[in-house]
XYZ file of C-alpha atoms in Angstrom:
548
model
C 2.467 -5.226 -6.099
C 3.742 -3.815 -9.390
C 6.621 -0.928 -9.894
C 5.025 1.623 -11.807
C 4.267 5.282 -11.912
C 0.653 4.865 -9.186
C 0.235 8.586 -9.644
C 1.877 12.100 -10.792
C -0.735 14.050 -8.703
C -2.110 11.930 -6.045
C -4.690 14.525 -4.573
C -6.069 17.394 -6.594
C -8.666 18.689 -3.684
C -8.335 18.460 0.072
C -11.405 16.325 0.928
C -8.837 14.659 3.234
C -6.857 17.215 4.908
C -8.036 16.606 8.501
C -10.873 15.874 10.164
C -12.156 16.514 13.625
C -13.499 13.930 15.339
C -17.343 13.195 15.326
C -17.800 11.089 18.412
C -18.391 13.451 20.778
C -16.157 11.677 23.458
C -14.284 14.072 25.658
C -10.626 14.139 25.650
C -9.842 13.017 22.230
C -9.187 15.441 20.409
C -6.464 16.741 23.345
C -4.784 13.128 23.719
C -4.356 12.931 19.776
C -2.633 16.568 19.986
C -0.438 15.724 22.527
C 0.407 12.528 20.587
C 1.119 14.070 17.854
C 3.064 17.116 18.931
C 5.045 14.777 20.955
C 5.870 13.079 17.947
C 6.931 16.544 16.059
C 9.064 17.323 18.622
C 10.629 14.040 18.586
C 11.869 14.877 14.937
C 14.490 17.477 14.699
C 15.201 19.505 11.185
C 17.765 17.710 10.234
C 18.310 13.949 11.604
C 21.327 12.759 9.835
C 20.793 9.418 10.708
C 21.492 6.788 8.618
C 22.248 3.111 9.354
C 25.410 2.346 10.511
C 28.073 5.009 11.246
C 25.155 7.636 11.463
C 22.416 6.621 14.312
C 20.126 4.043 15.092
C 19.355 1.894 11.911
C 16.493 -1.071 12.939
C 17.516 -4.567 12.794
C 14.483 -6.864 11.510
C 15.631 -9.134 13.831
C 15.316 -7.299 16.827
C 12.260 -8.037 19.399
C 10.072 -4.904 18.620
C 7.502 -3.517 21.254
C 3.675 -3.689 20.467
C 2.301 -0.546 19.036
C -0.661 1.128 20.864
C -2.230 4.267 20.866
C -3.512 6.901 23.329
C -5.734 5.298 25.421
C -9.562 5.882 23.674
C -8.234 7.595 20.663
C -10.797 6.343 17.732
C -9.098 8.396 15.066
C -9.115 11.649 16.434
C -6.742 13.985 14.544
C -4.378 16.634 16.198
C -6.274 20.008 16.013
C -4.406 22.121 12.780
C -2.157 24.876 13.051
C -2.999 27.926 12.482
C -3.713 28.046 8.600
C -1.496 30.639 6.549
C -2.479 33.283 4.479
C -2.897 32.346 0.761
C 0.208 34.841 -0.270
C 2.547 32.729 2.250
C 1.112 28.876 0.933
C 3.359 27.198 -1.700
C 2.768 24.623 -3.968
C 3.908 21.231 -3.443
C 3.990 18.540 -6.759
C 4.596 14.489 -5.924
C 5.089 11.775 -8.023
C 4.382 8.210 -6.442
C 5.766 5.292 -7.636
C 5.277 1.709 -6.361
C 2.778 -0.365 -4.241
C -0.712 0.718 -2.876
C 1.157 1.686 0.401
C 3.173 4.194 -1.276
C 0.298 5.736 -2.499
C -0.996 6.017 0.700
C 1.984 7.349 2.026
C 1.852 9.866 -0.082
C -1.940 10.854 0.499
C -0.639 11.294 4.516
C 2.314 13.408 3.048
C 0.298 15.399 1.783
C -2.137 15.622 4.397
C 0.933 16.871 6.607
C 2.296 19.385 4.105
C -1.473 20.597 3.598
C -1.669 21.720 7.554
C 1.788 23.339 6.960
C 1.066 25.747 4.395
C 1.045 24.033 1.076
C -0.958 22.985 -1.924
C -1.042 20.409 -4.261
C 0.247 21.221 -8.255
C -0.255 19.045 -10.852
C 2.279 20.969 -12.787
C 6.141 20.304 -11.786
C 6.809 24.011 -13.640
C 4.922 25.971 -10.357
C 6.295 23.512 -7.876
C 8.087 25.194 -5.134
C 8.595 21.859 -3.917
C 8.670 18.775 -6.041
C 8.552 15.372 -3.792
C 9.260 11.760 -5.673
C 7.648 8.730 -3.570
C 9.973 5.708 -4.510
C 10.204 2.068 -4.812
C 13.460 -0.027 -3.681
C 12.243 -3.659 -4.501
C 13.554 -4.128 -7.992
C 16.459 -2.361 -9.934
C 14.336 -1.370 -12.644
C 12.155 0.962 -10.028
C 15.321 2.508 -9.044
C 16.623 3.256 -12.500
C 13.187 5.136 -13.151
C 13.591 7.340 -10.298
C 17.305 8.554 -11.438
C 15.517 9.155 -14.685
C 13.322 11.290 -12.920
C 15.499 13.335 -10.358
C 17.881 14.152 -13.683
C 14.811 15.480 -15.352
C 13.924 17.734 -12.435
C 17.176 18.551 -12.284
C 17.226 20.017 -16.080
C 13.647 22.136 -14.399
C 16.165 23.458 -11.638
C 18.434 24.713 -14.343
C 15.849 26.773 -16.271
C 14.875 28.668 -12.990
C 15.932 31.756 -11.220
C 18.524 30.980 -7.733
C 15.774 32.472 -5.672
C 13.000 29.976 -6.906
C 14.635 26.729 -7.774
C 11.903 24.063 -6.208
C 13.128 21.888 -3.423
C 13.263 18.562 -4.477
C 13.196 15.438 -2.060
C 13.293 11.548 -2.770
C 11.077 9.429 -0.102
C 9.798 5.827 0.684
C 11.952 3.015 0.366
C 14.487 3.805 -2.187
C 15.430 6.985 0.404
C 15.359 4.609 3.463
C 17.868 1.541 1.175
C 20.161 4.812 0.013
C 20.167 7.597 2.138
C 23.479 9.873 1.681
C 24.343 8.204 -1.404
C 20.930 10.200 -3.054
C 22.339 13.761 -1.195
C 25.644 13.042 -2.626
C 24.620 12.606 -6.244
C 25.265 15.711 -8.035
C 22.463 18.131 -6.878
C 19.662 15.779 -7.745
C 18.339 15.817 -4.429
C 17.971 18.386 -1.564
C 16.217 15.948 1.006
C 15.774 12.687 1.810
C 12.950 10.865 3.835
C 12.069 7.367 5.132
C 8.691 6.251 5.004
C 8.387 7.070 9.329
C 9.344 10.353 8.539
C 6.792 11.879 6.939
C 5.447 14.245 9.953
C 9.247 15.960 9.866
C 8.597 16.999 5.717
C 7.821 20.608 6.949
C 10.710 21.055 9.365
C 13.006 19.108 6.679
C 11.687 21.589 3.725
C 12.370 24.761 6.098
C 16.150 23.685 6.814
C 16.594 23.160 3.080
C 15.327 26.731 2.239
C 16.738 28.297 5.313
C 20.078 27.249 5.301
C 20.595 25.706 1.694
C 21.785 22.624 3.022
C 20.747 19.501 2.597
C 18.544 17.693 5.155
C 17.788 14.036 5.681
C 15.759 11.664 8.393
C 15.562 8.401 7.914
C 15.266 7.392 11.416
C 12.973 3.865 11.498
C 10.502 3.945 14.086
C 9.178 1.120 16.347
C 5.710 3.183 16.947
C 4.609 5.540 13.774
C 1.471 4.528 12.063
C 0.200 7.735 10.860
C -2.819 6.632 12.957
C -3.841 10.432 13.611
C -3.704 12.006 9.860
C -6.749 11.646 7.775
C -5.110 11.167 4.219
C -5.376 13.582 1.378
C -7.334 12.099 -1.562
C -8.886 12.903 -5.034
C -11.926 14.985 -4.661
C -14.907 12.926 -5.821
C -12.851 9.296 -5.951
C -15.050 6.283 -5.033
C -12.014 4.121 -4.011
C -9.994 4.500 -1.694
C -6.523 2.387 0.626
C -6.507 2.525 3.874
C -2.948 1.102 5.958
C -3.558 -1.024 8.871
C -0.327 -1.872 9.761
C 3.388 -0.801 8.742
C 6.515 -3.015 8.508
C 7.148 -6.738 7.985
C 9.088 -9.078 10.484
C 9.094 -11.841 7.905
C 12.423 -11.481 6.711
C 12.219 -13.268 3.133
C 16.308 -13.635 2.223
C 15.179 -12.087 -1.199
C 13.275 -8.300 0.089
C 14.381 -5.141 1.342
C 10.889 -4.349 2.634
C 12.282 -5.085 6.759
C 14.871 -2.640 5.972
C 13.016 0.403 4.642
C 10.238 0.033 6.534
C 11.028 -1.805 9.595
C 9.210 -3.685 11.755
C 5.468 -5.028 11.858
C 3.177 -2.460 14.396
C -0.466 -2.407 13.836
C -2.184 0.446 14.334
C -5.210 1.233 16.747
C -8.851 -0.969 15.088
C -10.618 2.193 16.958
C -9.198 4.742 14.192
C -9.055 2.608 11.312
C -12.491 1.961 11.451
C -13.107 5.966 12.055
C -11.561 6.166 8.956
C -13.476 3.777 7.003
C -16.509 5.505 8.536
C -15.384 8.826 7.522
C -14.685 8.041 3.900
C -18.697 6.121 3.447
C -19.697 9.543 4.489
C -18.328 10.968 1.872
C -18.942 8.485 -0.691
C -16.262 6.007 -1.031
C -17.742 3.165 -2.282
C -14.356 0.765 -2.486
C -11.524 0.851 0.322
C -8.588 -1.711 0.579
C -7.053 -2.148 3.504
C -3.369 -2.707 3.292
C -0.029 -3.872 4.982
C 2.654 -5.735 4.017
C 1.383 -8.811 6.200
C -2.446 -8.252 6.972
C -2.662 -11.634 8.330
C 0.228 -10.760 10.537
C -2.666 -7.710 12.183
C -2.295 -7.779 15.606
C -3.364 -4.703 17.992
C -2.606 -5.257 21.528
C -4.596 -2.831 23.666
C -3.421 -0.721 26.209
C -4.570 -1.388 30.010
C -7.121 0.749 30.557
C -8.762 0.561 27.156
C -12.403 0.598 28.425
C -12.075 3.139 30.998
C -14.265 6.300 30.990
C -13.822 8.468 27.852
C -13.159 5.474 25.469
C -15.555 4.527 22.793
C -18.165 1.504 22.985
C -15.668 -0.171 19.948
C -12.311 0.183 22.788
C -14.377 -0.621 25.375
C -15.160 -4.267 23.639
C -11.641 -4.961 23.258
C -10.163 -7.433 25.210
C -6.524 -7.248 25.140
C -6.031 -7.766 21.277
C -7.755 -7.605 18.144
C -6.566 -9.919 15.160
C -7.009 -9.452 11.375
C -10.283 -11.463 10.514
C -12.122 -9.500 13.366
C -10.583 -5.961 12.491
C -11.817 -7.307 8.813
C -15.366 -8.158 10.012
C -15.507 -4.784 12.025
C -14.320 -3.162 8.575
C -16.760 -4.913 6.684
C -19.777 -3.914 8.948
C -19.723 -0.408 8.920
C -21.188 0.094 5.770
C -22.834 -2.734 4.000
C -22.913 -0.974 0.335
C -18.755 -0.571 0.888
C -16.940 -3.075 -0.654
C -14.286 -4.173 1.025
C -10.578 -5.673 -0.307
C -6.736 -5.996 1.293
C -3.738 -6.956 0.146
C -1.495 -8.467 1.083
C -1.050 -11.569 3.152
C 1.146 -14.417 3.619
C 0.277 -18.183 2.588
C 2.454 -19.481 5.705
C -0.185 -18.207 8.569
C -2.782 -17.526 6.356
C -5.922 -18.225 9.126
C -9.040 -19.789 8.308
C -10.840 -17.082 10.108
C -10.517 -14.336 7.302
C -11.997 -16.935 5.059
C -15.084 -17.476 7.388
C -15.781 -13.511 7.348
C -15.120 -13.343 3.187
C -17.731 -15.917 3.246
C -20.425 -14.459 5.493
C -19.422 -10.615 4.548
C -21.058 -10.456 0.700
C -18.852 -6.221 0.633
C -16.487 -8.558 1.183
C -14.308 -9.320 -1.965
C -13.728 -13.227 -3.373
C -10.454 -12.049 -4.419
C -7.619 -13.432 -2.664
C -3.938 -12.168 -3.443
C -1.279 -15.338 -2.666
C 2.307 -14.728 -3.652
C 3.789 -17.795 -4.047
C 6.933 -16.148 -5.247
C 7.878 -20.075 -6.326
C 6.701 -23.573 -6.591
C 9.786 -25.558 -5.528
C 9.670 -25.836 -2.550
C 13.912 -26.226 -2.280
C 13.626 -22.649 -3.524
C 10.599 -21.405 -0.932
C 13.128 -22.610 1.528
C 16.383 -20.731 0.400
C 14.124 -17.944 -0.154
C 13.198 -18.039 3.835
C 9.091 -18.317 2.974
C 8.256 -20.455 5.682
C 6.183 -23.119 3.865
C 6.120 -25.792 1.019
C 4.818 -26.331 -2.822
C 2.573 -28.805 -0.902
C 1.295 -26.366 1.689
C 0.342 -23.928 -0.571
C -1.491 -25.799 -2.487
C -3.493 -27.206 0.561
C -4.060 -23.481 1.427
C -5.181 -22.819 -2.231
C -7.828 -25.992 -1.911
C -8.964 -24.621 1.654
C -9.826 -21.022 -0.039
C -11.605 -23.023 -3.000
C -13.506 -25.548 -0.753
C -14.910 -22.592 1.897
C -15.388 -19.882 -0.740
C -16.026 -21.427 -4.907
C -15.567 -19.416 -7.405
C -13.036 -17.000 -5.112
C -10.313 -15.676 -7.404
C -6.373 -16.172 -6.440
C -3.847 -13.904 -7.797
C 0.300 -13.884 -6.986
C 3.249 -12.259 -7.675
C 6.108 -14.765 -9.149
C 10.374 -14.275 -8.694
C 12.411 -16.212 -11.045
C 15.912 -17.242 -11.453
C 16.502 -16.401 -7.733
C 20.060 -17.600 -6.376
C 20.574 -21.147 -7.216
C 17.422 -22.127 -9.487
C 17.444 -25.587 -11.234
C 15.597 -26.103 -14.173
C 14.197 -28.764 -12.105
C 12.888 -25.567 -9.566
C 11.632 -23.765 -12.526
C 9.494 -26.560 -13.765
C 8.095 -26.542 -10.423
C 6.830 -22.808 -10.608
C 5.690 -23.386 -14.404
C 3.493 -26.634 -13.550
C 1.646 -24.494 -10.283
C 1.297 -21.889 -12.714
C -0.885 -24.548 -14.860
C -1.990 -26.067 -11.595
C -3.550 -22.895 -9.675
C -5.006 -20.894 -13.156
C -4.341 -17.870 -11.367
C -6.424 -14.910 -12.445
C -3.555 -12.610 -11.767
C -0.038 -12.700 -11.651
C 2.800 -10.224 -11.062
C 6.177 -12.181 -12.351
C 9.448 -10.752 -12.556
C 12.849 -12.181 -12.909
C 15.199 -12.108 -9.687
C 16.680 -8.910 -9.084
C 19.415 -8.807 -6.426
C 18.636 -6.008 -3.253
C 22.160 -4.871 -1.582
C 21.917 -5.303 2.491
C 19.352 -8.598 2.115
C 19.891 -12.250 2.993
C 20.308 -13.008 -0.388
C 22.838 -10.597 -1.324
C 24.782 -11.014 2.055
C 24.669 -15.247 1.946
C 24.037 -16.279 -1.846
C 24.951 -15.643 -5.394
C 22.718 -14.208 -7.771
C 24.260 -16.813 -10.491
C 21.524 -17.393 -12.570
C 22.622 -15.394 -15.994
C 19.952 -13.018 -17.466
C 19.407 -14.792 -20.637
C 18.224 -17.865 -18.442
C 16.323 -15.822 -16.275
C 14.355 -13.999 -19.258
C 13.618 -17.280 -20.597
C 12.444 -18.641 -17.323
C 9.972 -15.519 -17.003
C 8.497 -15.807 -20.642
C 7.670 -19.561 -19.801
C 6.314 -18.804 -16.624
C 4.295 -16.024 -18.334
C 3.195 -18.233 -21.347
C 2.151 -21.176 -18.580
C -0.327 -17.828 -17.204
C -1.571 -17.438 -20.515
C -2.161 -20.852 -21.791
C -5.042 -20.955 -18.814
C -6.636 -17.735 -19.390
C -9.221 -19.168 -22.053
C -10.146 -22.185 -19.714
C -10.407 -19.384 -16.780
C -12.722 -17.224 -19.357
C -14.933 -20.467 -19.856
C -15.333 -21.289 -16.396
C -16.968 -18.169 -16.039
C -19.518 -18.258 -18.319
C -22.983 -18.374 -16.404
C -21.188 -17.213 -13.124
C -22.596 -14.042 -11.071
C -20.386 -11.605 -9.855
C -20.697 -8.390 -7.999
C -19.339 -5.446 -9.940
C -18.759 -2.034 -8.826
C -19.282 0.455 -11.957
C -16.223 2.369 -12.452
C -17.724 4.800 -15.658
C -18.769 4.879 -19.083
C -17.157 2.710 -21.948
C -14.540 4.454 -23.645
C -15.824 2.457 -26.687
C -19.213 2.837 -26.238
C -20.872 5.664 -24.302
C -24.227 3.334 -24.125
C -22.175 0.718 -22.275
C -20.875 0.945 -18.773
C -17.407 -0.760 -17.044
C -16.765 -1.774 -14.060
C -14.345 -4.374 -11.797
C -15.907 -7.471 -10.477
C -15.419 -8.836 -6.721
C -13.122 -11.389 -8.205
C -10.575 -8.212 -10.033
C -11.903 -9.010 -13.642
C -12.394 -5.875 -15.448
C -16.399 -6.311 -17.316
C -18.760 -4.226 -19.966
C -22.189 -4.261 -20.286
C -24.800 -2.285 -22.170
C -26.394 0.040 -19.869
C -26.554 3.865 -19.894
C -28.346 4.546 -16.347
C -25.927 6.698 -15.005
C -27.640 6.211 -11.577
C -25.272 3.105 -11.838
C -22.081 4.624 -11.706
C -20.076 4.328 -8.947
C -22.417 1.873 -7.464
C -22.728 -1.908 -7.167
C -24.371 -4.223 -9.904
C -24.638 -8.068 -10.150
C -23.628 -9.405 -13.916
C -23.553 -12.259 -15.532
C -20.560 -13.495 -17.185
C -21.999 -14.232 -21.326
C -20.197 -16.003 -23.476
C -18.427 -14.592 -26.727
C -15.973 -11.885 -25.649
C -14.231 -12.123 -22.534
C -15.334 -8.699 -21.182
C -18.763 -9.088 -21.895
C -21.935 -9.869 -19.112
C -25.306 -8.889 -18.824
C -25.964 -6.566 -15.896
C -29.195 -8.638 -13.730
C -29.811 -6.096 -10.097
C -28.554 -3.686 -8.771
C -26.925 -3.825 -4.858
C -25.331 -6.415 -2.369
């Protein structure tokens, strides 16, 4: 998942905000409420907890317990407060930066924020609050945030005492940092992990009450946002929905276990509500996300099929796992297409592959970070397979599903690397022909296995050279990739009009390749159309039907 500014205004209309729940099943709605006012109350203004010294701070290592929800709740939201008048709502402007989660996140921010009196801006000069949704997983992220908070900052300096905006850092670069953030000079006024998104309100009013500062950061074991219907784009056709939060695979290079602790999967029941709820209003595209999807597993709680649950509960038996929460996904609306990202090659179960066969909403797109192809690296870098296992799993997904495409994200020059180890990532670069790749050159995280055990003693120089190999060894496959595809069929979901060519129409195939073709229907936007890869320019097919 790349670093990069994902969105300055990530909901312009409040399509999201919340929704009741349609299912008519008694109870509901008051279980969810009590859910989630337990959980507000749970959260105090100010939580200065903050790792050691200051609170609880999660150990990845520690045995978590299994998330579950209310029993019956199917996505039922808690009921919303009283709405204020539209002289006492203030305007609230985000900036997200990061992976797909984040942007998520940041849709259920605002979804919170929207029930508590405020409205999106996409203009940082009437913020009253402006709220920066951050990255921690490479250096580079970081330095773009400080970037940022001194420019808002400069804003702060231009405006009266009375209505300087509020400005507050989240996600994971909050969670890694905490009071060091607070304690920069007056760059930040609050400071929130990615569980604490439900306390934004309370954290905003001590901030404006009491002109201190205000931070939680508190990890939680439980929080999956289950209950809050996101905030998104009026009109979008595409949409993310989380299924689970945390990781518990503890890769000696990531700081992901530490900002956003450990693996809890949350309730099938209202992720599919979800998913139900947004084909009803015309999503066309949702990806279903965590930061292990293969590692899905909802445990039920006793009682699941007792009176008041819904026919979906009542059919669990004690757990659901991914492949069966992705075939549930996949079935409740044929003309949806359906992607996630991302899973692990060490568990990766043959399962998911049988239902991205059988399920044609289903994308052939398959995201595989292999992060190396040494497998002496893979094992300092605590992966929990081999160069040889991957590439078994890699001629499993091409044997069950041809023509399915195989992206990865790449780390080089991590603690250690031979150029023996790098020749072993650049050959299963040439190997694989990945259709995607995110690489990046080893960048040390503070408070990981890697920092705490190894050295990062690969110099820069030999780490930039390392990445423009392994990026040349992408590139020197991408015209055998385009010529493979020639004559192939692909679904394609029609995104708009050409900005070349308003008599030709784009869109992004199953398989992630962005396509033209001439055709000026515009009953075809934002649907599905099967093309035919031509040959000549690497864009270019020839749309043949329309539909699944």
């Amino acid at each position: 998942m790349a670093s990069s500014l994902a969105s300055s205004n990530v909901a312009n209309g409040v399509l999201g905000r919340r929704h009741r729940h349609g299912g008519g099943v008694d109870g509901l709605r008051a279980r969810a409420h009590a859910s989630a006012s337990s959980s507000r109350a749970r959260a105090p203004a100010r939580v200065l907890a903050h790792g050691p010294g200051g609170g609880k701070h999660l150990d990845p290592t520690d045995v978590p317990k299994r998330s579950s929800a209310p029993v019956g709740v199917a996505g039922a939201v808690a009921e919303a407060p009283e709405t204020p008048s539209p002289r006492e709502r203030k305007n609230v402007y985000t900036e997200t930066y990061g992976c797909q989660m984040n942007v998520n996140d940041s849709e259920v921010m605002l979804s919170v924020l929207a029930d508590n009196g405020y409205d999106t801006t996409d203009d940082v000069h009437d913020a009253d609050v402006i709220l920066i949704n951050t990255c921690a997983i490479r250096d580079k992220a970081e330095a773009k945030i400080w970037q940022r908070l001194a420019y808002f900052k400069s804003l702060r300096r231009r405006r009266k005492k009375n209505e300087k905006p509020v400005v507050g850092v989240l996600g994971c670069m909050a969670e890694r940092l905490k009071t060091q953030l607070l304690e920069a000079d007056q760059l930040a006024d609050l400071v929130a992990g990615p569980d604490a998104y439900r306390d934004l309100p309370n954290l905003i009013s001590a901030v404006n009450s009491s002109g201190e500062k205000a931070m939680n950061v508190q990890l939680s074991v439980e929080e999956t946002y289950a209950d809050i219907v996101p905030v998104r784009k009026e009109g979008a056709h595409a949409a993310f929905v989380t299924i689970m939060r945390g990781c518990d695979n503890a890769c000696s290079f990531c700081i992901v276990p530490y900002t956003r602790g450990r693996e809890r999967s949350r309730d099938p029941a209202s992720i599919e509500y979800e998913v139900r709820l947004l084909s009803e209003q015309g999503v066309k595209e949702v990806t279903l996300l965590g930061q292990n999807v293969n590692s899905y597993a909802y445990v039920a709680e006793e009682g699941a099929g007792a009176d008041g649950a819904t026919d979906f509960l009542s059919k669990l038996t004690g757990s659901m796992q991914f492949a069966a929460l992705l075939d549930r996904v996949a079935s409740v609306d044929p003309e949806m297409r359906v992607r996630f990202t991302s899973p692990h090659p060490k568990d990766f179960p043959d399962e998911v592959l049988e239902v991205i066969k059988n399920r044609p909403n289903v994308c052939k797109c398959l995201h595989m970070p292999a992060q190396s192809g040494s497998t002496t690296t893979l094992e300092r870098m605590a992966r929990g397979y081999t160069r040889e296992a991957y590439l078994d799993l890699i001629k499993n997904v091409h044997e069950k599903i041809p023509g399915c495409a195989i992206t990865t994200d790449i780390i080089t020059g991590f603690c250690a690397e031979t150029e023996e180890e790098h020749e072993d990532t650049v050959s299963l670069m040439k190997l694989v022909k990945y259709e995607q790749a995110f690489m990046f050159a080893y960048s040390e995280r503070e408070g990981t296995a890697a920092a705490r055990k190894m050295s990062d003693d690969v110099d820069d120089d030999v780490k930039q050279r390392r990445l423009a190999e392994i990026i040349d060894a992408f590139r020197s496959s991408a015209s055998e990739r385009n010529e493979r595809e020639i004559g192939r069929v692909h679904l394609c979901l029609v995104e708009g009009v050409s900005k070349k060519n308003d008599r030709e129409l784009t869109g992004k195939t199953d398989t992630s390749k962005w396509v033209v073709f001439a055709d000026d229907d515009p009953r075809l936007l934002h649907r599905a159309a099967h093309v035919r890869r031509e040959a000549g320019a690497r864009e270019r097919v020839r749309r043949l039907r329309r539909g699944f």
